[in-house]
PDB file of C-alpha atoms in Angstrom:
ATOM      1  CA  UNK A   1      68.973 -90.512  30.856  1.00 40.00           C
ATOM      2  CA  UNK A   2      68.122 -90.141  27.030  1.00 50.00           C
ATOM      3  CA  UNK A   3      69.378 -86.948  25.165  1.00 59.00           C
ATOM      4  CA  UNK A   4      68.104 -83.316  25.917  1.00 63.00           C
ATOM      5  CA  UNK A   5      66.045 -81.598  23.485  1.00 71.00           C
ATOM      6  CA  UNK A   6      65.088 -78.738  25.623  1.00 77.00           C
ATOM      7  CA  UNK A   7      65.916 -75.808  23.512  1.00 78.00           C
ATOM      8  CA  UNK A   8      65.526 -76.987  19.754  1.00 84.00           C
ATOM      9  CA  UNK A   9      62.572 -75.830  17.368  1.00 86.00           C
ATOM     10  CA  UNK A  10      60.742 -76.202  14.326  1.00 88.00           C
ATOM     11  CA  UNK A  11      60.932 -73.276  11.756  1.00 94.00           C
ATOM     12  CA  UNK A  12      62.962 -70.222  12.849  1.00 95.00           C
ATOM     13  CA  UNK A  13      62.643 -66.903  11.327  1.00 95.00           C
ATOM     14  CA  UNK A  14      63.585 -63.097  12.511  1.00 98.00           C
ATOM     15  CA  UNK A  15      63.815 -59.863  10.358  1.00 97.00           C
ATOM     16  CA  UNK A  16      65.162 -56.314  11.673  1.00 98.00           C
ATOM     17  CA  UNK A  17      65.439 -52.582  10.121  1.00 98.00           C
ATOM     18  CA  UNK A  18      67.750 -49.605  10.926  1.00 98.00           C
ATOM     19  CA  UNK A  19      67.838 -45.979  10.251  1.00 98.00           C
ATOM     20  CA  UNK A  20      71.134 -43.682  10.465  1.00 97.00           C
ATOM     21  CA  UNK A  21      71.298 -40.255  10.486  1.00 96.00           C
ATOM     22  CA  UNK A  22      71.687 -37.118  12.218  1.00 94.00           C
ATOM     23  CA  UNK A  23      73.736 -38.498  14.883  1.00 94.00           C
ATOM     24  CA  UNK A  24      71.000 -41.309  15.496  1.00 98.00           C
ATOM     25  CA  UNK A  25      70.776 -45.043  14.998  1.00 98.00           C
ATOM     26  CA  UNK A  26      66.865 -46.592  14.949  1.00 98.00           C
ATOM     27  CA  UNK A  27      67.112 -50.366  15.436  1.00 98.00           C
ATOM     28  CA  UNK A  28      63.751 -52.426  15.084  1.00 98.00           C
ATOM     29  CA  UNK A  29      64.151 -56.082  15.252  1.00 98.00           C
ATOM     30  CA  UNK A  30      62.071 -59.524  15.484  1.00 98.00           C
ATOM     31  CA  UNK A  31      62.550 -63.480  16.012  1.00 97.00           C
ATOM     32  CA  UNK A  32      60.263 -66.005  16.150  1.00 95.00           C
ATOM     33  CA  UNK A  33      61.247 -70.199  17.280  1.00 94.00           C
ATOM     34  CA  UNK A  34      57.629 -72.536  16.115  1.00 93.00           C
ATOM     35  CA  UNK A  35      57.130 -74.991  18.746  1.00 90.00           C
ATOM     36  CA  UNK A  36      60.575 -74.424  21.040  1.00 89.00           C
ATOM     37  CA  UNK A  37      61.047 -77.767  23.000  1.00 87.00           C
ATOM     38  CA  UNK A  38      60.773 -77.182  26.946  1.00 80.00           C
ATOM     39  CA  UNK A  39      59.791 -80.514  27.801  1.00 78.00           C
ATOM     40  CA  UNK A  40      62.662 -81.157  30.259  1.00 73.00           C
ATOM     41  CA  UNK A  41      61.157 -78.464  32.830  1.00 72.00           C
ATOM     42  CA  UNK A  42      58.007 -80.563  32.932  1.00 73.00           C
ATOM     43  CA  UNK A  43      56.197 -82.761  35.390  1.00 67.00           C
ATOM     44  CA  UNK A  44      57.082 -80.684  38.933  1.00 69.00           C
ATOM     45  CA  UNK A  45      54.566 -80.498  41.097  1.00 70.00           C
ATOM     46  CA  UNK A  46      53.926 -77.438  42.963  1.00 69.00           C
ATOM     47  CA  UNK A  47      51.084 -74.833  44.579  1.00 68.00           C
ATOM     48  CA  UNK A  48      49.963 -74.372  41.371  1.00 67.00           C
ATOM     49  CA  UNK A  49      49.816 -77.897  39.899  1.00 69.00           C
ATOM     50  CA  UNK A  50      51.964 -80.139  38.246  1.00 71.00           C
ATOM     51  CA  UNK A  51      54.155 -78.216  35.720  1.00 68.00           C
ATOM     52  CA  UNK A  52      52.679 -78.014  32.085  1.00 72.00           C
ATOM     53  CA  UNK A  53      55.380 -76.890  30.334  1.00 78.00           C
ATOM     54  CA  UNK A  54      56.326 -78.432  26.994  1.00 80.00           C
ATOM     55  CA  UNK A  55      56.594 -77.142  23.274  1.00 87.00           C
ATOM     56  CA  UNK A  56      55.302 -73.678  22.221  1.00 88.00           C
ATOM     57  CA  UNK A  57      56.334 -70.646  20.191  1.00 91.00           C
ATOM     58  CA  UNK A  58      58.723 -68.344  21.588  1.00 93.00           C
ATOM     59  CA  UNK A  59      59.089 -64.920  20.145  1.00 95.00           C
ATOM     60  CA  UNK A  60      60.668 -61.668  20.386  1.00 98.00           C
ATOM     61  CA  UNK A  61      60.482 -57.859  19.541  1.00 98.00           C
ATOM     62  CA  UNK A  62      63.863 -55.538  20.107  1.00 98.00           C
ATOM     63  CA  UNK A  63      63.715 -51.666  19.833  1.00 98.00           C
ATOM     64  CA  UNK A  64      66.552 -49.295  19.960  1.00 98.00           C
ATOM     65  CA  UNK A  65      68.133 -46.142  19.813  1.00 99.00           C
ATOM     66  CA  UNK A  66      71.481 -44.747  19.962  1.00 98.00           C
ATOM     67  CA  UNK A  67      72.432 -40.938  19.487  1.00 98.00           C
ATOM     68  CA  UNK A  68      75.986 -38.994  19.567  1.00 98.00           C
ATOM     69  CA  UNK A  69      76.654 -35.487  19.800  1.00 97.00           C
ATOM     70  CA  UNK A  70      79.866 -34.544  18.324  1.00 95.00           C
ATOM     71  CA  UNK A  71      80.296 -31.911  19.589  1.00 95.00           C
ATOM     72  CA  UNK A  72      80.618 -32.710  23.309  1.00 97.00           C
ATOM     73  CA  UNK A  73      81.827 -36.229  22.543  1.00 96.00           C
ATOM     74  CA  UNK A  74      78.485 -37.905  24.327  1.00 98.00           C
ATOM     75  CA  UNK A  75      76.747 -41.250  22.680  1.00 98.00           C
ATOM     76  CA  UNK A  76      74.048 -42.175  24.686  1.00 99.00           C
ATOM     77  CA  UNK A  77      71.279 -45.475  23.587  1.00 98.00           C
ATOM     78  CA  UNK A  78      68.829 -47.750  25.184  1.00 99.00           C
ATOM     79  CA  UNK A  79      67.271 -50.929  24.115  1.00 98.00           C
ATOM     80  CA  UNK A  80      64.168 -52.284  24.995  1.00 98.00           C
ATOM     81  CA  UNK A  81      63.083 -55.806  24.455  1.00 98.00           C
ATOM     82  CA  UNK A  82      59.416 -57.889  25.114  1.00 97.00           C
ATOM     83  CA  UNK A  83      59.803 -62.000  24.826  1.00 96.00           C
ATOM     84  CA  UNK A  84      56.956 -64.360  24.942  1.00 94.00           C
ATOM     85  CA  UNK A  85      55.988 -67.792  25.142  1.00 92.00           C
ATOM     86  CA  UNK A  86      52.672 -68.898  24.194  1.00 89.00           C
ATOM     87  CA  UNK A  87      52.495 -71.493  27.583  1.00 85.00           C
ATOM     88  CA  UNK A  88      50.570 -71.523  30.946  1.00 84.00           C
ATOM     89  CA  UNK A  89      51.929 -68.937  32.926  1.00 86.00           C
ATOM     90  CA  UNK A  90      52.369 -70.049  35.965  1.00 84.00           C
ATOM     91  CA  UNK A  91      55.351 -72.361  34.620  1.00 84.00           C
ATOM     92  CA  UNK A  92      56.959 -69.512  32.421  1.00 87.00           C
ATOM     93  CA  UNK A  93      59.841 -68.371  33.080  1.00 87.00           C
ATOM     94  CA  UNK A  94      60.714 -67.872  29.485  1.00 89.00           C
ATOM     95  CA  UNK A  95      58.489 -64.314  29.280  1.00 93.00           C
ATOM     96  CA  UNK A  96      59.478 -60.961  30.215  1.00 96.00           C
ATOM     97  CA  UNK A  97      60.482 -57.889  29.150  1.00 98.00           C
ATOM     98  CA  UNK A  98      64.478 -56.093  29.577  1.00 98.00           C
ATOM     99  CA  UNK A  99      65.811 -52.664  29.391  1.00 98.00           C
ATOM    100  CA  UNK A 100      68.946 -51.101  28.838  1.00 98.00           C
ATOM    101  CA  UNK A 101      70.357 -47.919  29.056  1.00 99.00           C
ATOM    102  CA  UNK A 102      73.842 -46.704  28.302  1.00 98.00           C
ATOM    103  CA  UNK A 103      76.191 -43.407  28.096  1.00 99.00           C
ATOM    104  CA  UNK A 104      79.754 -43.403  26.720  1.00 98.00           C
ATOM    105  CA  UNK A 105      81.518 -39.679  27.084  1.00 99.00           C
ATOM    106  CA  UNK A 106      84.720 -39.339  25.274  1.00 98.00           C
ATOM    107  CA  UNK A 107      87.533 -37.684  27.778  1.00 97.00           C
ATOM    108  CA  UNK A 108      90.233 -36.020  24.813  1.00 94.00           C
ATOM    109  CA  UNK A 109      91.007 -37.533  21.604  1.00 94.00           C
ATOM    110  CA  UNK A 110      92.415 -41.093  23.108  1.00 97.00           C
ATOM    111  CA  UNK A 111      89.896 -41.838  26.361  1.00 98.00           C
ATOM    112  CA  UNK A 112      86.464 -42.945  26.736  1.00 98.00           C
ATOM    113  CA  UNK A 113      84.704 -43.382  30.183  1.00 99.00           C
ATOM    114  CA  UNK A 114      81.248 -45.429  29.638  1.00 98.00           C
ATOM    115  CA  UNK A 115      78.244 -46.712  31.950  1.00 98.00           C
ATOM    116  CA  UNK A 116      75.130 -48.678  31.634  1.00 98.00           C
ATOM    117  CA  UNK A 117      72.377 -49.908  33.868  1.00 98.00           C
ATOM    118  CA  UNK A 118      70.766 -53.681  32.411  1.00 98.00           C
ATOM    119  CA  UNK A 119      66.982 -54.913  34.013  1.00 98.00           C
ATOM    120  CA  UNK A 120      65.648 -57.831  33.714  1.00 97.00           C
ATOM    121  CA  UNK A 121      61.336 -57.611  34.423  1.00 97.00           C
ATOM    122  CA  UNK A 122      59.981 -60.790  36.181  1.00 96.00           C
ATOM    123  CA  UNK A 123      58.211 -63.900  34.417  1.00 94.00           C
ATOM    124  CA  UNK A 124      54.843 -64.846  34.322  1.00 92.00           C
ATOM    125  CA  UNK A 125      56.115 -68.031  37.003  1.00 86.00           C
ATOM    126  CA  UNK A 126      58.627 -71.248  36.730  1.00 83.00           C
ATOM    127  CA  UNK A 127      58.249 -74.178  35.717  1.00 80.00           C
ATOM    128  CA  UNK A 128      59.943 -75.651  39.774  1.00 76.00           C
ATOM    129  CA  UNK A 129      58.500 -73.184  42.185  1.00 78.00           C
ATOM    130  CA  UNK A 130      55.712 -71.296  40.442  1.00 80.00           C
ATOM    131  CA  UNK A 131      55.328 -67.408  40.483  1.00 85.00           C
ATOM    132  CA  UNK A 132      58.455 -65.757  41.954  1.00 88.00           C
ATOM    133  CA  UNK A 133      60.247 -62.501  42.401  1.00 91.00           C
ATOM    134  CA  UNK A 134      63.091 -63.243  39.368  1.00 92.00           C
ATOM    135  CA  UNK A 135      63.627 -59.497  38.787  1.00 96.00           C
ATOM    136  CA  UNK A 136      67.520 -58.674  38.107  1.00 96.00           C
ATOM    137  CA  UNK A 137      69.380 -55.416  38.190  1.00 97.00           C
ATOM    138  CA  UNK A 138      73.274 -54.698  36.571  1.00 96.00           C
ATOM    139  CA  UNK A 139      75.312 -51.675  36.633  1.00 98.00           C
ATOM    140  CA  UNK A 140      79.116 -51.336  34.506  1.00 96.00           C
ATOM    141  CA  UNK A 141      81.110 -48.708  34.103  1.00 98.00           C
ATOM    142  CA  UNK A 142      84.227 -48.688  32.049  1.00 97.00           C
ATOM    143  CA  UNK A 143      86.898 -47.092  30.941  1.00 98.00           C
ATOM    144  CA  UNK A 144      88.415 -47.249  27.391  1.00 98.00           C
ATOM    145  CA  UNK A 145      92.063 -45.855  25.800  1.00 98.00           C
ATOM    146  CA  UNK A 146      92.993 -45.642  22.323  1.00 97.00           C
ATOM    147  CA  UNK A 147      96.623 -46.197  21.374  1.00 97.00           C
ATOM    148  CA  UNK A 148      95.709 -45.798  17.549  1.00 96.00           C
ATOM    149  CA  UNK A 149      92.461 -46.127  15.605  1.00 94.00           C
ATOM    150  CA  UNK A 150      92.641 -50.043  15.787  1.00 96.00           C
ATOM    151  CA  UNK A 151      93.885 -50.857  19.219  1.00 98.00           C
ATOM    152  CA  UNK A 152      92.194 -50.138  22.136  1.00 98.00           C
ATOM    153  CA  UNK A 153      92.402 -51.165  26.222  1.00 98.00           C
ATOM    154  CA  UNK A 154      89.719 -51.548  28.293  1.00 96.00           C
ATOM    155  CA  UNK A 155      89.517 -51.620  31.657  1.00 96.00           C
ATOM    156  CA  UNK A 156      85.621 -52.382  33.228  1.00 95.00           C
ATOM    157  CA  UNK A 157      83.305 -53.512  36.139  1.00 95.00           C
ATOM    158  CA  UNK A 158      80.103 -54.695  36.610  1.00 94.00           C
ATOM    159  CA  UNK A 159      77.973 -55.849  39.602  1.00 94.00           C
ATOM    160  CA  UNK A 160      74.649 -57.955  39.231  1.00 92.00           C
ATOM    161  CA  UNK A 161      71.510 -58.034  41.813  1.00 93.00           C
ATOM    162  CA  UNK A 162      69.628 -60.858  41.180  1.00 91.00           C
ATOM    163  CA  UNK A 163      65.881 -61.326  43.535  1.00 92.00           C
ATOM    164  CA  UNK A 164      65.287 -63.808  45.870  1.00 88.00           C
ATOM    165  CA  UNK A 165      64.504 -66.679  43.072  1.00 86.00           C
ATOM    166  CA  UNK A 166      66.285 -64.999  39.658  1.00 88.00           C
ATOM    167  CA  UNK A 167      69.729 -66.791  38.600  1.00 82.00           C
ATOM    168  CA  UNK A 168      71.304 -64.614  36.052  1.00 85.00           C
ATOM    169  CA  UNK A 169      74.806 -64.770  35.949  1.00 80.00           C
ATOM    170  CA  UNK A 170      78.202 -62.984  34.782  1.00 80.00           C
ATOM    171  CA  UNK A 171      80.283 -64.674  31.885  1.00 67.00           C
ATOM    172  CA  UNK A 172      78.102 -67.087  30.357  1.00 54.00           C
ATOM    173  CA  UNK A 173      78.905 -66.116  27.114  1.00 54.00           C
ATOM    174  CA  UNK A 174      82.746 -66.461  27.402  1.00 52.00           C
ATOM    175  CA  UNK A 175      84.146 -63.486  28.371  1.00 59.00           C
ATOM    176  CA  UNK A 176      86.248 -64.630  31.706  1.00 56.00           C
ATOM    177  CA  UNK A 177      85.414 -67.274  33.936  1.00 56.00           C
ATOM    178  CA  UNK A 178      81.717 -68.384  33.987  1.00 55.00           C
ATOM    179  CA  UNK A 179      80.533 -67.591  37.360  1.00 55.00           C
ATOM    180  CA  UNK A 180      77.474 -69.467  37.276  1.00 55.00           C
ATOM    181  CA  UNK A 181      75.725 -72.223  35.320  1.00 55.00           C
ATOM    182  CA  UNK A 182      72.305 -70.487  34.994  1.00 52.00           C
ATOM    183  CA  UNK A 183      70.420 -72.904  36.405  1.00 56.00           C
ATOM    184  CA  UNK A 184      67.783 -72.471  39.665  1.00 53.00           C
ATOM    185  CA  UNK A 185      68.530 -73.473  43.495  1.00 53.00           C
ATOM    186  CA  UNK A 186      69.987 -72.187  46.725  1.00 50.00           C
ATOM    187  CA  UNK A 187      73.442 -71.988  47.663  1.00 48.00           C
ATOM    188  CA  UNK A 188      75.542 -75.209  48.174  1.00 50.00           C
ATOM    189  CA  UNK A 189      79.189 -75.743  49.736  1.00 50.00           C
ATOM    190  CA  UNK A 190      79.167 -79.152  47.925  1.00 52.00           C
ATOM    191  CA  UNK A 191      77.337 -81.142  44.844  1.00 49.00           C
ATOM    192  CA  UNK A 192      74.018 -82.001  45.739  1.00 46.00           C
ATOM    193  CA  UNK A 193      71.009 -82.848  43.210  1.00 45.00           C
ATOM    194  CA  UNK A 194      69.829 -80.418  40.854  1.00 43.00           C
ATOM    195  CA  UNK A 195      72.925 -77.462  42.193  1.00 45.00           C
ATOM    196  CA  UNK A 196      75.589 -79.550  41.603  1.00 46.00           C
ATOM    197  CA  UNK A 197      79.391 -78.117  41.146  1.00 50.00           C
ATOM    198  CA  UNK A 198      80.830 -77.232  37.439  1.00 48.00           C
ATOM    199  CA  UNK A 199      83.768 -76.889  35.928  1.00 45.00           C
ATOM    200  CA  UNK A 200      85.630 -74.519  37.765  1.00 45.00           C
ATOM    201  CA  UNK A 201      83.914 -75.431  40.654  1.00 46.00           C
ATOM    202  CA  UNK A 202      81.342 -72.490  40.738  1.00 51.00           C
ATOM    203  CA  UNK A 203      77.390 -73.466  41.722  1.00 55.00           C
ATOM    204  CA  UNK A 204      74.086 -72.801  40.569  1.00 58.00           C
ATOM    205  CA  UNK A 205      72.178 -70.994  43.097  1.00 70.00           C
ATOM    206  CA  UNK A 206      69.176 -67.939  43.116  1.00 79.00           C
ATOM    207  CA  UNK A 207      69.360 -64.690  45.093  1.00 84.00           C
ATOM    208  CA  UNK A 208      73.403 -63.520  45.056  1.00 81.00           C
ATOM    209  CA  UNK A 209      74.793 -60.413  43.878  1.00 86.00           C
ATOM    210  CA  UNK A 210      78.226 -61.415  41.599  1.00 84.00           C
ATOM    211  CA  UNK A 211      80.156 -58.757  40.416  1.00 88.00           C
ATOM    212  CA  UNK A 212      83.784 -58.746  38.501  1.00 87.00           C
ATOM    213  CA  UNK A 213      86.692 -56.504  37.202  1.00 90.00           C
ATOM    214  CA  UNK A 214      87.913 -57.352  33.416  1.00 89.00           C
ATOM    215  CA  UNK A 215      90.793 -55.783  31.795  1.00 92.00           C
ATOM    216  CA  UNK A 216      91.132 -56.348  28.238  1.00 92.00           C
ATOM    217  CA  UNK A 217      92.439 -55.324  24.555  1.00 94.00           C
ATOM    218  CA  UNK A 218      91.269 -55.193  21.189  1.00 94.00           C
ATOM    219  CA  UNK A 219      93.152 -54.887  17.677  1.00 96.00           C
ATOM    220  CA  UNK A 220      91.166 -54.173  14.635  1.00 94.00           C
ATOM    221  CA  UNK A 221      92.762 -55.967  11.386  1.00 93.00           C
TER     222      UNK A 221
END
């Protein structure tokens, strides 16, 4: 097989604003990627056709808002965010829109217990099986203690509902063990095409509900 592409892109660009005050944070941001290369998810044939995907602009829009009142030691924020890709929808799974919502009450000078509930909307279709249910759901909470102004421990959980076909996983970006490679497919006790095992041995599958405990700390320098 020659190299993989998928992923790279002409011109980027992106721009973002922010307003404090008040107790309030105001976030407004944007990112565009000219002609993002897809062309690896091509050539499947399903209901719908054979798979069109190839290169096309992606792009983004992030709002959000964060607000503390001092006096009761509450922060609470929420994000929303709207992605597209300018391709033939019944092979995109690279378009949807995400929300997030959070709350972080301080408990005394030294403690912080926090929650937050992540969605994921469903895409337009995918570029294997056509238009699914890829909808995903995550709750955390958390609790934090403060030995001094720089260090901190942390102590948190978090449990994930993906749909029948979405694949979003825990720990991707490095934080623990990655539980899941992010790609699409059904469960699998052993390697088979297109699921196969990974590093630690974890699969890629659709449809499963992986949650975790992490316990952590942080130093400021």
């Amino acid at each position: 097989a020659g190299p993989c592409n998928d992923g790279s892109f002409g011109d980027g660009y992106g721009f973002s604003a922010e307003w404090r005050g008040v107790g309030l944070k105001l976030i407004a941001s944007h990112e565009m990627h000219r002609k993002t290369n897809r062309t690896g998810d091509a050539g499947q044939t399903i209901s719908q056709g054979t798979s069109l995907v190839g290169t096309a602009n992606e792009y983004a829009w992030k709002f959000g808002a964060k607000y503390t009142f001092e006096p009761t030691g509450t922060t609470v924020s929420g994000i929303f965010e709207k992605m597209w890709r300018n391709d033939v929808a019944d092979f995109n799974e690279r378009q949807r829109d995400g929300y997030y919502v959070s709350a972080l009450q301080k408990l005394g000078p030294d403690d912080d217990v926090m929650g937050a509930w992540a969605h994921a909307a469903n895409t337009p279709g995918d570029p294997g099986v056509g238009r699914v249910d890829n909808t995903a759901d995550m709750l955390t909470v958390g609790l934090r203690h403060w030995f001094n102004p720089k260090t901190t421990i942390i102590a948190s959980y978090a449990h994930m509902r993906n749909s029948a076909a979405a694949h979003y996983a825990l720990g991707p970006g490095g934080h623990g063990v990655t539980w899941d490679c992010k790609d699409g497919g059904t469960p699998t006790l052993t390697a088979s095409p297109g699921i196969s095992l990974i590093g630690n041995g974890t699969g890629c599958f659709t449809g499963t509900s992986p949650q975790a405990f992490s316990l952590g700390m942080t130093y400021d320098f």
